[in-house]
Tab-separated table of C-alpha atoms in Angstrom:
chain	number	residue	atom	x	y	z
A	496	ASP	CA	-74.619	-66.395	-75.687
A	497	ALA	CA	-75.857	-67.017	-78.990
A	498	GLU	CA	-78.643	-64.829	-80.535
A	499	ILE	CA	-80.548	-63.324	-83.295
A	500	THR	CA	-81.444	-59.623	-83.351
A	501	GLN	CA	-83.483	-57.446	-85.890
A	502	SER	CA	-83.650	-53.890	-86.289
A	503	PRO	CA	-85.597	-51.659	-86.562
A	504	ARG	CA	-88.260	-52.998	-83.768
A	505	HIS	CA	-90.806	-50.832	-85.293
A	506	LYS	CA	-90.681	-48.569	-88.401
A	507	ILE	CA	-93.610	-46.444	-90.192
A	508	THR	CA	-92.686	-45.563	-94.020
A	509	GLU	CA	-94.502	-44.229	-97.018
A	510	THR	CA	-95.714	-46.121	-100.359
A	511	GLY	CA	-92.932	-46.204	-102.185
A	512	ARG	CA	-89.938	-45.967	-100.169
A	513	GLN	CA	-87.233	-48.433	-100.267
A	514	VAL	CA	-86.876	-50.288	-96.728
A	515	THR	CA	-84.528	-52.651	-95.233
A	516	LEU	CA	-85.068	-54.653	-92.498
A	517	ALA	CA	-81.773	-56.102	-90.648
A	518	CYS	CA	-81.536	-59.566	-89.188
A	519	HIS	CA	-78.014	-60.534	-87.535
A	520	GLN	CA	-77.478	-63.970	-85.754
A	521	THR	CA	-74.436	-65.166	-83.608
A	522	TRP	CA	-75.816	-68.776	-83.828
A	523	ASN	CA	-73.195	-69.632	-86.685
A	524	HIS	CA	-75.907	-71.302	-88.375
A	525	ASN	CA	-76.086	-71.853	-92.371
A	526	ASN	CA	-79.870	-71.278	-92.724
A	527	MET	CA	-81.591	-68.060	-92.406
A	528	PHE	CA	-85.026	-67.195	-93.201
A	529	TRP	CA	-87.642	-64.405	-93.483
A	530	TYR	CA	-91.177	-64.662	-92.994
A	531	ARG	CA	-94.246	-62.238	-92.651
A	532	GLN	CA	-96.903	-63.117	-89.756
A	533	ASP	CA	-100.478	-61.563	-90.830
A	534	LEU	CA	-103.834	-62.013	-89.070
A	535	GLY	CA	-105.776	-64.952	-90.156
A	536	HIS	CA	-102.676	-66.594	-91.607
A	537	GLY	CA	-99.625	-68.803	-90.429
A	538	LEU	CA	-96.260	-67.533	-90.840
A	539	ARG	CA	-95.514	-67.270	-94.667
A	540	LEU	CA	-91.904	-67.881	-95.981
A	541	ILE	CA	-90.501	-64.694	-97.871
A	542	HIS	CA	-87.091	-65.887	-98.748
A	543	TYR	CA	-84.566	-67.801	-97.321
A	544	SER	CA	-81.144	-68.763	-97.551
A	545	TYR	CA	-78.845	-72.149	-97.260
A	546	GLY	CA	-75.172	-70.153	-96.852
A	547	VAL	CA	-73.450	-67.401	-98.232
A	548	GLN	CA	-74.305	-66.232	-101.953
A	549	ASP	CA	-77.122	-68.596	-101.962
A	550	THR	CA	-80.730	-67.081	-101.685
A	551	ASN	CA	-83.892	-68.863	-102.487
A	552	LYS	CA	-87.565	-67.592	-102.796
A	553	GLY	CA	-90.178	-68.669	-100.942
A	554	GLU	CA	-94.242	-68.672	-100.987
A	555	VAL	CA	-94.778	-64.625	-100.860
A	556	SER	CA	-91.707	-63.205	-102.191
A	557	ASP	CA	-92.953	-60.514	-104.766
A	558	GLY	CA	-91.364	-56.779	-103.731
A	559	TYR	CA	-88.653	-58.365	-101.580
A	560	SER	CA	-85.144	-59.532	-102.006
A	561	VAL	CA	-82.330	-60.465	-99.626
A	562	SER	CA	-78.911	-60.866	-100.332
A	563	ARG	CA	-76.277	-62.697	-98.091
A	564	SER	CA	-72.885	-61.905	-97.954
A	565	ASN	CA	-71.700	-63.133	-94.387
A	566	THR	CA	-72.909	-65.999	-92.316
A	567	GLU	CA	-74.386	-63.295	-89.731
A	568	ASP	CA	-76.571	-61.332	-91.810
A	569	LEU	CA	-79.875	-61.618	-94.209
A	570	PRO	CA	-81.004	-58.522	-94.714
A	571	LEU	CA	-84.793	-58.033	-96.182
A	572	THR	CA	-85.463	-55.411	-98.693
A	573	LEU	CA	-88.603	-53.842	-99.823
A	574	GLU	CA	-87.784	-52.196	-102.819
A	575	SER	CA	-90.588	-50.139	-102.977
A	576	ALA	CA	-92.813	-50.579	-100.107
A	577	ALA	CA	-96.603	-51.182	-100.516
A	578	SER	CA	-99.336	-50.812	-97.926
A	579	SER	CA	-99.898	-54.328	-98.345
A	580	GLN	CA	-96.592	-55.214	-96.904
A	581	THR	CA	-97.389	-53.834	-93.542
A	582	SER	CA	-96.914	-57.038	-91.437
A	583	VAL	CA	-94.776	-58.503	-88.725
A	584	TYR	CA	-91.735	-59.650	-90.144
A	585	PHE	CA	-89.615	-62.318	-88.064
A	586	CYS	CA	-86.054	-63.629	-89.273
A	587	ALA	CA	-85.265	-67.002	-88.145
A	588	THR	CA	-82.144	-69.379	-88.395
A	589	GLY	CA	-80.924	-72.938	-88.059
A	590	ASN	CA	-78.838	-75.676	-89.192
A	591	SER	CA	-79.576	-79.125	-90.809
A	592	ASP	CA	-78.819	-81.080	-88.084
A	593	THR	CA	-81.094	-79.128	-86.165
A	594	ASP	CA	-84.570	-80.070	-85.420
A	595	THR	CA	-85.582	-76.551	-84.920
A	596	GLN	CA	-85.385	-72.861	-86.285
A	597	TYR	CA	-84.667	-69.701	-83.649
A	598	PHE	CA	-87.014	-66.734	-84.313
A	599	GLY	CA	-85.582	-63.128	-83.970
A	600	PRO	CA	-87.768	-60.662	-81.781
A	601	GLY	CA	-89.408	-59.423	-85.218
A	602	THR	CA	-89.977	-56.209	-86.978
A	603	ARG	CA	-93.335	-54.271	-86.904
A	604	LEU	CA	-93.606	-52.756	-90.295
A	605	THR	CA	-96.120	-50.271	-91.444
A	606	VAL	CA	-96.468	-48.821	-94.819
A	607	LEU	CA	-98.580	-45.817	-95.043
B	216	GLY	CA	-99.097	-78.534	-101.480
B	217	GLN	CA	-99.855	-78.741	-97.991
B	218	ASN	CA	-102.818	-77.820	-95.871
B	219	ILE	CA	-103.175	-77.475	-92.038
B	220	ASP	CA	-105.928	-77.192	-89.779
B	221	GLN	CA	-106.187	-76.396	-85.896
B	222	PRO	CA	-109.149	-75.099	-83.891
B	223	THR	CA	-108.726	-71.037	-84.089
B	224	GLU	CA	-109.629	-70.530	-80.235
B	225	MET	CA	-109.542	-72.452	-77.337
B	226	THR	CA	-110.336	-71.605	-73.208
B	227	ALA	CA	-109.306	-73.543	-70.060
B	228	THR	CA	-108.685	-73.384	-66.515
B	229	GLU	CA	-105.631	-73.130	-64.632
B	230	GLY	CA	-104.458	-76.670	-63.447
B	231	ALA	CA	-106.499	-78.638	-66.007
B	232	ILE	CA	-105.473	-80.390	-69.091
B	233	VAL	CA	-105.811	-79.073	-72.989
B	234	GLN	CA	-105.214	-81.030	-76.045
B	235	ILE	CA	-104.799	-79.062	-79.213
B	236	ASN	CA	-105.280	-80.943	-82.224
B	237	CYS	CA	-103.743	-80.240	-85.903
B	238	THR	CA	-104.781	-82.461	-88.901
B	239	TYR	CA	-102.587	-81.712	-92.027
B	240	GLN	CA	-102.265	-82.927	-95.611
B	241	THR	CA	-98.968	-82.962	-97.201
B	242	SER	CA	-97.022	-84.585	-100.167
B	243	GLY	CA	-93.460	-84.058	-98.619
B	244	PHE	CA	-93.783	-85.208	-94.805
B	245	ASN	CA	-90.448	-84.771	-92.882
B	246	GLY	CA	-91.352	-83.987	-89.433
B	247	LEU	CA	-94.072	-81.907	-87.153
B	248	PHE	CA	-92.997	-79.138	-84.848
B	249	TRP	CA	-95.200	-77.380	-82.255
B	250	TYR	CA	-94.441	-73.914	-81.303
B	251	GLN	CA	-95.276	-71.743	-78.866
B	252	GLN	CA	-95.729	-67.991	-79.333
B	253	HIS	CA	-96.854	-65.263	-76.940
B	254	ALA	CA	-99.192	-62.044	-77.938
B	255	GLY	CA	-96.157	-59.511	-79.896
B	256	GLU	CA	-93.560	-62.319	-79.434
B	257	ALA	CA	-91.542	-64.479	-81.527
B	258	PRO	CA	-92.507	-68.350	-81.933
B	259	THR	CA	-90.584	-70.506	-79.696
B	260	PHE	CA	-89.534	-74.415	-80.064
B	261	LEU	CA	-91.570	-76.711	-78.057
B	262	SER	CA	-91.476	-80.167	-79.380
B	263	TYR	CA	-90.630	-82.085	-82.848
B	264	ASN	CA	-91.903	-85.226	-84.006
B	265	VAL	CA	-90.870	-87.593	-86.796
B	266	LEU	CA	-92.156	-90.860	-85.654
B	267	ASP	CA	-95.679	-92.009	-84.796
B	268	GLY	CA	-95.781	-91.854	-80.918
B	269	LEU	CA	-95.745	-89.702	-78.229
B	270	GLU	CA	-93.190	-87.405	-77.025
B	271	GLU	CA	-93.068	-85.950	-73.431
B	272	LYS	CA	-91.306	-83.141	-72.428
B	273	GLY	CA	-92.416	-82.035	-68.789
B	274	ARG	CA	-96.005	-80.461	-68.846
B	275	PHE	CA	-96.393	-80.592	-72.446
B	276	SER	CA	-96.535	-83.538	-75.022
B	277	SER	CA	-96.797	-83.955	-78.578
B	278	PHE	CA	-98.262	-86.898	-80.408
B	279	LEU	CA	-98.177	-88.235	-84.176
B	280	SER	CA	-99.857	-90.486	-86.271
B	281	ARG	CA	-98.285	-90.278	-89.878
B	282	SER	CA	-101.023	-92.419	-91.550
B	283	LYS	CA	-103.968	-90.401	-90.174
B	284	GLY	CA	-102.090	-86.998	-90.973
B	285	TYR	CA	-103.209	-86.018	-87.318
B	286	SER	CA	-101.220	-84.324	-84.129
B	287	TYR	CA	-101.899	-83.014	-80.943
B	288	LEU	CA	-100.015	-81.056	-77.976
B	289	LEU	CA	-101.427	-81.873	-74.753
B	290	LEU	CA	-100.578	-79.550	-71.794
B	291	LYS	CA	-100.955	-80.884	-68.394
B	292	GLU	CA	-101.043	-78.597	-65.179
B	293	LEU	CA	-102.209	-75.419	-66.991
B	294	GLN	CA	-100.775	-71.886	-65.933
B	295	MET	CA	-101.683	-68.641	-66.482
B	296	LYS	CA	-98.244	-67.970	-68.417
B	297	ASP	CA	-99.438	-71.015	-70.928
B	298	SER	CA	-102.196	-68.238	-72.488
B	299	ALA	CA	-100.506	-68.064	-75.846
B	300	SER	CA	-100.727	-69.256	-79.506
B	301	TYR	CA	-99.651	-72.449	-80.395
B	302	LEU	CA	-98.685	-73.159	-83.745
B	303	CYS	CA	-98.610	-76.548	-85.864
B	304	VAL	CA	-95.636	-76.406	-88.267
B	305	LEU	CA	-95.206	-79.196	-91.070
B	306	ARG	CA	-91.294	-79.707	-91.977
B	307	GLU	CA	-91.162	-80.041	-95.539
B	308	GLY	CA	-87.726	-81.216	-97.219
B	309	THR	CA	-84.525	-80.620	-95.338
B	310	ASP	CA	-85.417	-77.050	-93.384
B	311	LYS	CA	-88.338	-75.415	-94.942
B	312	LEU	CA	-91.326	-75.205	-92.618
B	313	ILE	CA	-95.102	-74.275	-93.123
B	314	PHE	CA	-96.989	-72.925	-90.366
B	315	GLY	CA	-100.431	-73.601	-89.435
B	316	THR	CA	-102.549	-70.266	-88.367
B	317	GLY	CA	-102.591	-71.185	-84.665
B	318	THR	CA	-104.754	-72.109	-81.557
B	319	ARG	CA	-105.120	-69.333	-79.628
B	320	LEU	CA	-105.330	-70.493	-75.564
B	321	GLN	CA	-106.763	-68.695	-73.098
B	322	VAL	CA	-106.437	-69.878	-69.322
B	323	PHE	CA	-108.443	-68.606	-66.628
B	324	PRO	CA	-108.116	-69.053	-62.827
């Protein structure tokens, strides 16, 4: 069965460190998205990609970067982690001809 | 820009019917989703409305009025497992989604 996996599922890091969160999908979807979810906010879009070599900034992209070298993976990098980036991060995929996005299980990141 | 309003919390009794309302303002409406999210889990797709009217899927139905900027999710024959957050989500353009903060529904026996 097609799926989306995220790793790690939980991560604790220190302020200033570089952190990379992995997202891997076997849906063969062109579109991939990274969101963060915080209390009092809906899921907010960080970055997204419509295909290989394509990346775009979302609503809250400062301090984050992504790269898309193949269809299956969209890693999210925090260049220098800050306490404000403590959150739950969800990866999602979809195609333009599907009416939904499919979400991965999430990564809980704590920045101390 | 977009603005999505839905109640923060609701409670209901097992076996009952509950309606979760969502009002929105947007300059680029291209559909409205409802997602369910259990605590600690990923959101999962429930329904999608792009035209006015009611979409029914088993115990769940979703209604849309584009002219009023209004949608609701109707849950019938509530079960304990329906205790979750329900997210009203706007589709902007082709694929970008704008999420509301969600309505936390608690179902009691």
